[in-house]
Amino acid sequence: MLKFKIMKGHFRVMLLLPFVPFLFMQGYSQTRGISKNKIIINADMGRNIISKDIYGQFAEDLGHCIYGGIWVGPDSPIPNTRGIRNDVLQALQALNIPVLRWPGGCFADTYHWKDGIGKPSKRPSIININWGGVTEDNSFGTHEFMDLCTQLGCDAYITGNLGSGTVREMAEWIEYLTSDAKSPMTELRKKNGREHPWKVKFWGLGNESWGCGGNMTPEYYADVMRRYATYCKNFGENKLVKIASGPSDEDYNWTETLMRNPKNRWMMQGLSLHYYTLMDDWGHKGSATDFGEKEWFKTLKATLKMNEIISRHSTIMDKYDPEKRIGLYVDEWGDWFNVEPGTNPGFLYQQNTLRDAVVAAINLNIFNNHCDRVKMANIAQMVNVLQAMILTKGDQMVRTPSYYVYKMYKVHQNATLLPLHITCENYSYGNEKVPSISASASMDSTGMIHISIVNLNPNKAVDVICEIRGLRISDVNGEILTSENINDFNHLGQEEKVLPRKFNEATLKEGVLHIMVPSKSVIMLQLKKRS
Ligand code: AHR
């Protein structure tokens, strides 16, 4: 038996002999066999910039995202800077957040901004009709949001109320925020303690206008959108990027209707897209923590659909806007599971496991690879809601696995996308399969290359050969995010266990990168160009 095996091995070597010079040429001589998994990166063919805004966040006035999670008020015993809690702020600062969307979401089309300015004790309250029916005191309003953006060092993306607010209300909000001229609005701002106008970069023309934002048809919305957009003026140096409320999921008719009419195209610089990852459907969202491989697979399969959805909406946009003037703004996306048992169903508070980290990494790779059209993405939501970066309870705070993906991936912000081609084995579950590898690559302004790779397979490490064409590499370093179990998460009040660690399984041999990507992991490699 042994003899036969040796002979069989010998025979294989003989068969490979004619190819040996070729294998050496390709730098394959040192591999552990020829891998089925290969990534080819054309490092000299980068054309498009990965907008930093793809790494944006979304903070809605919902549950404990703002109240309790970010805003505790200046008199709170929780250490804060002008009412914004310091622990959360510090953690978020490490992500280099480029842009923050507020106040909603569905909340935006019920929000009347004048209720959120002036002395906090004098502000009228509001019933949050979409989220739990709770009464809020409006202590977090325009000034507090703009201060949060300043403290985070990010751009503001404000969604105006097009559903239940007036054109005048929206126009006056912009004037209050951004004008330097003498007017009742600017006088009011000054009276409320802000002398100079703020810079507001992004302006949303309603939210989900096909649903909670007014239940409109695309034709009707287009007319209303143009009317509101007409009065959203640029004051002084401030130039608004106006984003129309776009489709959800596979509603290609919405995109077609908005894009077809040149008058619509003229009024907007962006079209939003919402796609949430649901394990099954809205009736069967599943637990965020109590799941097995079946639910892991279904979630990853559902999240991969983002690629198809973006491609199809982009195809429609390309037809009417081939020069890609209008960006696709994926301003809501992420995992949506059942709320944690015992919490208010309207507060959308869910745990965040290694599965969420893998979902975040796959989607960020998709957005990077579509950066010619996708100009912004905002994960839902920043704190305590849906796929959050941070979870809090009283004065405690924990960073989620998704947080760490954002920390690892921030190197892609404003870098040049490097086109890549992946050939890989499938990860199968039952009769279904998905590719086991997701990846994207970029080169930053210093010439450093970053490659992010995800192994979707929870059972098997994947041996990947990565060929970098067009330049020579001298050095490789890496970080990995993984954990023992697919549903591991970081517990409040305990040492965090799902967090990035040094990754040593990437080696450079004769110009080719060999990477053993562990099961269920996200890795980020940093490669130095040879000078
Ligand atoms: O992110 C939660 C909600 O999901 C938003 O308010 C709404 O726009 C979407 O339906």
Tab-separated table of C-alpha atoms in Angstrom, residues 132-323:
chain	number	residue	atom	x	y	z
A	132	GLY	CA	-41.465	53.054	20.056
A	133	GLY	CA	-43.906	55.959	20.414
A	134	VAL	CA	-41.715	57.482	23.120
A	135	THR	CA	-41.710	61.160	24.000
A	136	GLU	CA	-38.385	62.903	23.465
A	137	ASP	CA	-37.389	66.312	24.775
A	138	ASN	CA	-35.584	67.506	21.639
A	139	SER	CA	-32.476	68.315	23.676
A	140	PHE	CA	-30.392	66.987	20.774
A	141	GLY	CA	-31.076	69.272	17.832
A	142	THR	CA	-29.306	71.174	15.077
A	143	HIS	CA	-26.580	72.784	17.221
A	144	GLU	CA	-25.848	69.543	19.059
A	145	PHE	CA	-25.634	67.549	15.810
A	146	MET	CA	-23.300	70.057	14.196
A	147	ASP	CA	-21.155	69.984	17.355
A	148	LEU	CA	-21.062	66.171	17.159
A	149	CYS	CA	-19.804	66.414	13.564
A	150	THR	CA	-17.161	68.919	14.653
A	151	GLN	CA	-16.015	66.670	17.488
A	152	LEU	CA	-15.887	63.678	15.147
A	153	GLY	CA	-14.191	65.731	12.427
A	154	CYS	CA	-16.728	64.630	9.811
A	155	ASP	CA	-19.057	66.153	7.229
A	156	ALA	CA	-22.733	66.595	7.986
A	157	TYR	CA	-25.395	64.831	5.941
A	158	ILE	CA	-28.792	66.195	6.965
A	159	THR	CA	-31.994	64.614	5.694
A	160	GLY	CA	-34.659	67.274	5.222
A	161	ASN	CA	-38.335	66.689	5.974
A	162	LEU	CA	-40.056	66.372	2.602
A	163	GLY	CA	-42.833	64.092	3.868
A	164	SER	CA	-44.584	66.273	6.457
A	165	GLY	CA	-42.602	69.524	6.401
A	166	THR	CA	-43.056	72.509	4.130
A	167	VAL	CA	-40.776	73.817	1.409
A	168	ARG	CA	-40.297	76.964	3.481
A	169	GLU	CA	-39.268	74.941	6.527
A	170	MET	CA	-36.581	73.120	4.566
A	171	ALA	CA	-35.343	76.295	2.878
A	172	GLU	CA	-35.130	78.101	6.225
A	173	TRP	CA	-33.194	75.256	7.833
A	174	ILE	CA	-30.528	75.548	5.134
A	175	GLU	CA	-30.454	79.316	5.554
A	176	TYR	CA	-30.161	78.982	9.359
A	177	LEU	CA	-27.288	76.520	8.988
A	178	THR	CA	-25.260	77.943	6.146
A	179	SER	CA	-25.999	81.599	5.438
A	180	ASP	CA	-23.825	84.533	6.452
A	181	ALA	CA	-26.268	87.164	5.218
A	182	LYS	CA	-28.366	89.224	7.579
A	183	SER	CA	-31.783	87.594	7.853
A	184	PRO	CA	-34.310	86.491	10.481
A	185	MET	CA	-32.885	82.949	10.286
A	186	THR	CA	-29.268	83.953	10.725
A	187	GLU	CA	-30.215	86.321	13.555
A	188	LEU	CA	-32.005	83.439	15.244
A	189	ARG	CA	-28.905	81.263	14.897
A	190	LYS	CA	-26.743	83.973	16.416
A	191	LYS	CA	-29.226	84.432	19.259
A	192	ASN	CA	-28.883	80.693	19.898
A	193	GLY	CA	-25.128	81.020	20.304
A	194	ARG	CA	-23.672	80.356	16.864
A	195	GLU	CA	-22.219	83.415	15.162
A	196	HIS	CA	-20.788	81.874	11.997
A	197	PRO	CA	-22.553	79.594	9.560
A	198	TRP	CA	-21.639	75.933	9.486
A	199	LYS	CA	-20.572	73.985	6.459
A	200	VAL	CA	-23.159	71.394	5.461
A	201	LYS	CA	-22.033	69.223	2.610
A	202	PHE	CA	-24.843	66.734	1.994
A	203	TRP	CA	-28.585	67.328	1.929
A	204	GLY	CA	-31.193	64.555	1.694
A	205	LEU	CA	-34.473	65.341	-0.074
A	206	GLY	CA	-36.654	63.144	2.139
A	207	ASN	CA	-36.149	59.536	3.152
A	208	GLU	CA	-37.844	56.399	1.802
A	209	SER	CA	-40.465	58.552	0.103
A	210	TRP	CA	-41.979	55.344	-1.295
A	211	GLY	CA	-42.790	54.308	2.338
A	212	CYS	CA	-42.513	56.061	5.704
A	213	GLY	CA	-41.522	59.288	3.941
A	214	GLY	CA	-44.924	59.822	2.323
A	215	ASN	CA	-45.907	56.641	0.435
A	216	MET	CA	-45.413	58.336	-2.917
A	217	THR	CA	-45.186	56.925	-6.410
A	218	PRO	CA	-41.855	57.602	-8.151
A	219	GLU	CA	-43.559	59.993	-10.585
A	220	TYR	CA	-45.148	62.002	-7.785
A	221	TYR	CA	-41.949	61.992	-5.720
A	222	ALA	CA	-39.946	63.260	-8.681
A	223	ASP	CA	-42.220	66.301	-8.995
A	224	VAL	CA	-42.149	67.011	-5.252
A	225	MET	CA	-38.392	66.466	-5.103
A	226	ARG	CA	-37.788	69.052	-7.851
A	227	ARG	CA	-39.991	71.550	-6.066
A	228	TYR	CA	-38.129	71.199	-2.750
A	229	ALA	CA	-34.713	71.045	-4.415
A	230	THR	CA	-35.421	74.342	-6.176
A	231	TYR	CA	-35.444	76.122	-2.828
A	232	CYS	CA	-32.442	74.327	-1.316
A	233	LYS	CA	-30.019	77.149	-2.031
A	234	ASN	CA	-26.275	77.417	-1.788
A	235	PHE	CA	-25.250	80.257	0.507
A	236	GLY	CA	-21.764	81.753	0.217
A	237	GLU	CA	-19.109	79.090	-0.137
A	238	ASN	CA	-21.414	76.271	0.960
A	239	LYS	CA	-22.299	73.940	-1.923
A	240	LEU	CA	-24.930	71.343	-1.127
A	241	VAL	CA	-24.739	67.876	-2.632
A	242	LYS	CA	-28.462	67.123	-2.975
A	243	ILE	CA	-29.458	63.502	-2.626
A	244	ALA	CA	-32.847	62.322	-3.842
A	245	SER	CA	-34.687	59.615	-1.951
A	246	GLY	CA	-33.950	56.548	-4.006
A	247	PRO	CA	-35.100	52.971	-4.333
A	248	SER	CA	-35.099	50.124	-1.904
A	249	ASP	CA	-33.712	46.727	-2.831
A	250	GLU	CA	-34.734	45.717	-6.365
A	251	ASP	CA	-37.115	48.584	-7.122
A	252	TYR	CA	-35.523	49.331	-10.492
A	253	ASN	CA	-38.613	51.198	-11.645
A	254	TRP	CA	-37.955	53.886	-9.015
A	255	THR	CA	-34.423	54.392	-10.328
A	256	GLU	CA	-35.572	54.340	-13.957
A	257	THR	CA	-38.290	56.935	-13.278
A	258	LEU	CA	-35.964	59.273	-11.386
A	259	MET	CA	-33.116	58.957	-13.862
A	260	ARG	CA	-35.084	59.054	-17.133
A	261	ASN	CA	-36.246	62.668	-16.862
A	262	PRO	CA	-33.406	65.145	-17.463
A	263	LYS	CA	-35.184	67.680	-15.227
A	264	ASN	CA	-34.819	65.270	-12.287
A	265	ARG	CA	-31.208	64.570	-13.084
A	266	TRP	CA	-30.497	68.253	-13.145
A	267	MET	CA	-31.825	68.742	-9.606
A	268	MET	CA	-29.873	66.004	-7.840
A	269	GLN	CA	-26.246	65.031	-7.410
A	270	GLY	CA	-27.025	61.752	-5.689
A	271	LEU	CA	-29.647	59.024	-5.576
A	272	SER	CA	-29.936	56.997	-2.399
A	273	LEU	CA	-30.299	53.222	-2.178
A	274	HIS	CA	-31.403	51.182	0.844
A	275	TYR	CA	-30.753	47.478	1.126
A	276	TYR	CA	-30.828	45.642	4.437
A	277	THR	CA	-29.502	42.111	4.916
A	278	LEU	CA	-32.375	39.950	6.097
A	279	MET	CA	-31.752	36.324	6.861
A	280	ASP	CA	-35.163	35.293	5.431
A	281	ASP	CA	-37.694	38.100	5.213
A	282	TRP	CA	-39.222	40.829	7.383
A	283	GLY	CA	-41.312	38.226	9.212
A	284	HIS	CA	-38.334	35.954	9.939
A	285	LYS	CA	-35.324	38.025	10.757
A	286	GLY	CA	-33.777	35.548	13.192
A	287	SER	CA	-31.703	36.019	16.297
A	288	ALA	CA	-28.563	38.147	16.206
A	289	THR	CA	-26.672	35.716	18.441
A	290	ASP	CA	-28.489	32.388	18.632
A	291	PHE	CA	-27.781	30.871	15.223
A	292	GLY	CA	-25.982	28.023	13.524
A	293	GLU	CA	-24.333	27.453	10.171
A	294	LYS	CA	-27.659	27.441	8.305
A	295	GLU	CA	-28.384	31.014	9.417
A	296	TRP	CA	-24.741	32.054	8.861
A	297	PHE	CA	-24.939	30.847	5.262
A	298	LYS	CA	-28.345	32.427	4.566
A	299	THR	CA	-27.191	35.784	5.938
A	300	LEU	CA	-24.019	35.833	3.862
A	301	LYS	CA	-25.917	34.793	0.746
A	302	ALA	CA	-28.431	37.599	1.342
A	303	THR	CA	-25.694	40.155	1.873
A	304	LEU	CA	-23.862	39.174	-1.325
A	305	LYS	CA	-26.974	40.280	-3.204
A	306	MET	CA	-25.817	43.845	-2.601
A	307	ASN	CA	-23.428	43.362	-5.510
A	308	GLU	CA	-26.229	42.450	-7.922
A	309	ILE	CA	-28.489	45.238	-6.659
A	310	ILE	CA	-25.804	47.899	-7.079
A	311	SER	CA	-24.859	46.561	-10.515
A	312	ARG	CA	-28.448	46.677	-11.771
A	313	HIS	CA	-29.185	50.168	-10.427
A	314	SER	CA	-25.839	51.318	-11.839
A	315	THR	CA	-26.720	49.940	-15.266
A	316	ILE	CA	-29.848	52.109	-15.294
A	317	MET	CA	-27.879	55.122	-14.099
A	318	ASP	CA	-25.185	54.511	-16.730
A	319	LYS	CA	-27.817	54.679	-19.466
A	320	TYR	CA	-28.841	58.234	-18.521
A	321	ASP	CA	-25.690	59.465	-16.839
A	322	PRO	CA	-22.736	57.810	-18.582
A	323	GLU	CA	-20.327	60.423	-17.263
